Structures are given as structure tokens and as C-alpha cells.
Amino acid sequence: MTISMAAITDQLMLKQALSSALEKVINKALELNVNDNSALKTLEAKQLTLLLDELGFPLTFTVSSNQVLVTNLTDSDCTVITSINTLKKLKASQQLTDYIKQDLLDIQGDLKIAQQYLNLAENLEIDWQNELAHYIGDIPTYQLSRVAHFAQTKLHFAKTQIQADLSEWLVHEKKLIVSASELNDFNGQVTQTVARFDKLQQRLEKLTKHINEG
Amino acid sequence: MSSVEQKPQQPNNDNITHFGYKTVDKSEKESMVASVFHSVAKQYDIMNDLMSFGIHRLWKRFTIDASGVRPGNKVLDLAGGTGDLTAKFSKLVGKDGQVILADINSSMLNVGRDKLRDKGLVQNIEYVQANAEYLPFEENTFDIITIAFGLRNVTDKDKALRSMYSVLKPGGRLLVLEFSKPEHELLNKAYDFYSFNILPKMGELVAKDGDSYQYLAESIRMHPDQETLKEMMNNAGFEQTSYHNLTGGVVALHKGYKF
Ligand SMILES: C[S@@+](CC[C@H](N)C(=O)[O-])C[C@H]1O[C@@H](n2cnc3c(N)ncnc32)[C@H](O)[C@@H]1O
């Protein structure tokens, strides 16, 4: 007897296990959010379906009483068809239309709902330092502070190094024929990388400070 | 110890039926089932998690996903007991929809009502004490009917299926989630061992009620297999009937439409 992959997935209820896990993670994140979750109110009873290329089955989010329910129901007010990669890059809600133009993303139904869900995701900020402090005692905190300090120094060094390498690369490689848009793109990426390093560094500084104070 | 070899034949007298492996008068079964569920009501949720290793939650999620429920729908969660499906449906149908949790047993309904109220689920749920064989609703009322782990306890299953058909709206669907027949012999044997040796002991230890869990194991074996239940649904008038085996056929989800 041959059993198809889809039948095995069904039998083991892998989709349901994934939705269940996602539901727990999302609601935990909402609970720990340091910003207020007022965006949830506007989303009450609104459904968003995500069809991700990599998954091949829908993930549908429904907000009910300030909690998010995840199911594999197919029908909803707004369906977003995209890939995990695009989803990871998706930041500001204005980008939605850019991605649609670039064929990286397709939306069926009410675009506003997709934007509201995106706003909700963007608004999530968890104070990991504080959460961590609940779970670990004095000695691990001290050790972690040292590790964090070490990592911070290393990261700072790496950042300076990358910036230096990149400027050198730009000076030398500019002579090659590169289109203006490619160059713009690249510059954008450099700025983004530097910004990410800065953010990471700030977080580490905060963590070290927090740990030292605690 | 009971074993599968001792499984009795289907009764051929119209007035008798099964209560687990026992043959009883049809008029008696209802009250015997009632006493089982009065007895297990308080421990029901804990035992469900323990006995199924928590997998019943995924079986129920699968049922919700297959229901195609939409905001505004009217749903009947029949033999709904402590209301696991009702809780999810209530969130999905929203304030414009409605969920009716119907069960024959007042103890199960009470535990269900308390649990759902504690979760803050009040606005769109109604509780109705009713027998699946005689549903007290108008014809063509519901978009969706679910009966999870309930049908095998019903005395006259054909009558109950006809009653469900009648109260379902045209275009509506029925979902029957129930223990069934494992597809592979090895799994069948392991499952038998678990059901008849471990399950009643767990029932005895945790719920202090080995007999009820012995009934549970026996009633599962006496329940019609996948194809038989599908045929029964066809006979009751359902169309496009199909089923999905879950966990190797330990459980099956049957689906049928009324057009
Ligand atoms: C095993 S419990 C299932 C509860 C719930 N649906 C779940 O999945 O957790 C079976 C339920 O069926 C109910 N029941 C048994 N016979 C019934 C009947 N004839 N009509 C309606 N409900 C019935 C019992 O009272 C009990 O609550």
C-alpha cells in the first residue's frame, strides 16, 4: 500500500501541530509585549490567511478577545500569498505595495487587514533582558554579563572592520561598470547592515547595563 | 481481562443493543451511558489529556480545520461535553455567529459551562440538554454540526444521524470525530493492549473509576469501522461523504454534506 506524503502529514496532523505551536508563541509574545497591544482591538474577528510557498497549506489568523487563534482554514477576509523570505524582510506596512509591484507578494481581499496585522507584528517588542532576569540567578547573570561584554567588543571590532572593507571595495570596484540601481541597492544593504549592527550593539549595552545593575 | 476475541456480535434483536461488550435492553443503555458520564465529568478533561497523550487536541484542531467555519456561522457541537470544540468555534464564528453546545448529560454540560465561562466565552454560546436522537431544533438550522467522541455512546446511531441531517441547513456539513479501526494489524494490537490493560488502570488510579474506562475501551471496539459509518451517513441522506484517518486510523473524521 502506498501512502502519499499529504496523507502522512494529515495522519500525523503536522499542520495542526504547527498551528498549535505558532498560536502559543504568538500569544506569549503578545503577553510579553512592552508596547501596548491596542492594534489587537481593531483586528477583533478579522481573519488573515497566509499562503507561504514553502508550506503548501494555509495558516489562518483570527483575533478573538485579544488573543490570536491559528488554524488551517482556507477562507478568510484577506489572503496573502508570499514566501517565508519575503515575509522575513517585510518591515514597514508601506512596503506591502512595493512587494506586490515586484511580484514578491500577492494579496486577495482586504489589504487593510494585512496592514493591520503587519502593524501588530511590528509593534511587538519584548524586553528580553527583563524576561531573562526572571529566570536566572546571580551567578549566571554575572557570567552572562561577561559574555555579553566580550561579544560586544567583538561585534564592535567586526563592524569597524566590515565598514572599512566595504569602503575599500567601493573605491576599487566602482571602476567596474555597475548600474546605478545596483549601486543604490548595494548602498542600501550596507546601510542596513550597519544599522543592524548598531541596534545589536545598543541591545548588548542595555543588557550589560541591566545585568550590572541587577 | 477483556480481549478483542471476546468482542460480541452485533445484536439481532431489535430491542437490544450494546453497552460496551455487554448486551443490554435498548431502554437501559441511555441511563447506563448517563451514569458513566456523570461519574467521569469532573475528571474528564484531565483524563482526556492523559489517555491520549494530549493528541485529542490535535484531532479536534483537525476537525475545526475541516469544518470550513466562517464568522457568522451557526454551529451545533453535539455531545459537546466539556466544550473543547465549542470554545474554538465560539472564537471563530464571532459575535454574529452562534454555537450551541448540546449534550444529554447535565454533569458534562455543567463542567463545560463553567469551563467556558472561566475562559470568558459567554456572548455567543448556548447550552442545551438534548438527546442526539431527538434534536430539539427546527429543520435547516445549522451550517455545521460536529459530534466528537459522542456517536458511539448513542443508542440508535441511525436515528441520531437522521436527526442531525434534518437540522442541518442545505449546504451545511456534518463532522463525526470518533475512534475507529487502526489500519495496520500491529498498531491494532498495540492499541488493544493499551486500551484494555493500561487505560482502565489509569482510570482507576486517576479518576478512581476503572469501570467507566473499561466501558470506554469496549465501546470503541463496538463502534462501526470507517466504511460502515460512511455507509450509515449515506443512508441518513448525507452526500459527498468521506473520511480521514488520523493517527493510523485510531481515530477517523467523517464528513458529509446536506444539499
Ligand atoms: C466522550 S464525551 C465527548 C465530549 C466532547 N465532545 C469531547 O470531544 O471532548 C461523550 C459525550 O457524549 C454525550 N452523550 C452520550 N450519549 C448522548 C446522546 N444520546 N445524545 C447527546 N449526547 C450524548 C455524553 O454525555 C458525553 O458528554
Coordinates of N, CA and C and ligand atoms in Angstrom, one line a residue, chain B residues 33 37 44 48 60 77-84 102-105 108 130-133 148-150 152-155 216, ligand 1:
Chain B
V33 N -25.2 4.8 30.0 CA -24.2 5.8 29.5 C -24.2 7.0 30.4
F37 N -21.0 9.0 32.3 CA -20.6 10.4 32.1 C -20.8 11.3 33.3
Y44 N -12.9 14.6 33.5 CA -12.9 14.2 32.0 C -11.8 14.9 31.3
N48 N -8.7 12.9 29.5 CA -8.6 13.0 28.0 C -7.1 13.3 27.6
K60 N -9.0 17.4 17.5 CA -10.0 18.5 17.5 C -9.7 19.6 16.6
D77 N -22.5 21.9 18.4 CA -21.5 20.9 18.9 C -22.2 19.9 19.7
L78 N -22.6 18.8 19.1 CA -23.4 17.8 19.7 C -22.6 16.8 20.5
A79 N -23.2 16.4 21.6 CA -22.4 15.5 22.6 C -21.2 16.3 22.9
G80 N -21.3 17.6 23.1 CA -20.2 18.5 23.2 C -19.5 18.4 24.5
G81 N -20.1 17.8 25.5 CA -19.4 17.5 26.8 C -18.8 18.8 27.4
T82 N -17.5 18.8 27.6 CA -16.9 19.9 28.3 C -16.5 21.0 27.4
G83 N -16.9 20.9 26.1 CA -16.9 22.1 25.3 C -15.6 22.5 24.6
D84 N -14.7 21.6 24.4 CA -13.4 21.9 23.7 C -13.7 22.5 22.3
A102 N -24.7 21.0 22.8 CA -25.8 20.2 23.3 C -25.2 18.9 23.8
D103 N -25.7 18.4 24.9 CA -25.3 17.1 25.5 C -26.5 16.5 26.3
I104 N -26.5 15.2 26.3 CA -27.6 14.6 27.0 C -27.4 14.6 28.6
N105 N -26.1 14.9 28.9 CA -25.7 14.7 30.3 C -25.5 16.0 31.0
M108 N -21.9 16.8 32.5 CA -20.9 17.2 31.5 C -21.2 18.6 31.0
A130 N -29.9 17.8 25.4 CA -30.6 17.1 24.4 C -30.1 15.8 24.0
N131 N -31.0 14.9 23.6 CA -30.6 13.6 23.1 C -30.3 13.7 21.6
A132 N -29.2 13.2 21.1 CA -28.9 13.3 19.7 C -29.9 12.6 18.8
E133 N -30.7 11.7 19.4 CA -31.7 11.0 18.5 C -32.9 11.9 18.3
A148 N -18.2 14.9 18.4 CA -16.8 14.3 18.7 C -16.9 13.3 19.8
F149 N -16.5 12.1 19.6 CA -16.4 11.1 20.5 C -17.7 10.9 21.2
G150 N -18.8 11.2 20.5 CA -20.1 11.1 21.1 C -21.0 10.0 20.5
R152 N -20.6 7.0 19.4 CA -20.6 5.6 19.8 C -21.4 5.4 21.1
N153 N -21.7 6.4 21.8 CA -22.5 6.3 23.1 C -24.0 6.4 22.8
V154 N -24.3 6.7 21.6 CA -25.8 6.9 21.3 C -26.4 5.6 21.0
T155 N -27.6 5.3 21.6 CA -28.2 4.0 21.4 C -28.6 3.7 20.0
L216 N -15.3 2.5 28.1 CA -14.8 3.3 27.1 C -14.1 2.4 26.0
Ligands
LIG1 C1 -16.5 11.2 25.4 S1 -17.6 12.5 25.6 C2 -17.1 13.7 24.4 C3 -17.2 15.1 24.8 C4 -16.6 16.1 23.8 N1 -17.3 16.1 22.6 C5 -15.1 15.9 23.6 O1 -14.8 15.5 22.5 O2 -14.3 16.1 24.5 C6 -19.1 11.9 25.0 C7 -20.3 12.8 25.3 O3 -21.5 12.3 24.7 C8 -22.6 12.6 25.4 N2 -23.7 11.7 25.0 C9 -23.8 10.4 25.2 N3 -25.0 10.0 24.6 C10 -25.6 11.0 24.1 C11 -26.8 11.2 23.4 N4 -27.6 10.3 23.1 N5 -27.1 12.5 23.0 C12 -26.3 13.5 23.3 N6 -25.1 13.4 23.9 C13 -24.8 12.2 24.3 C14 -22.1 12.3 26.8 O4 -22.9 12.8 27.8 C15 -20.7 12.8 26.8 O5 -20.7 14.2 27.2

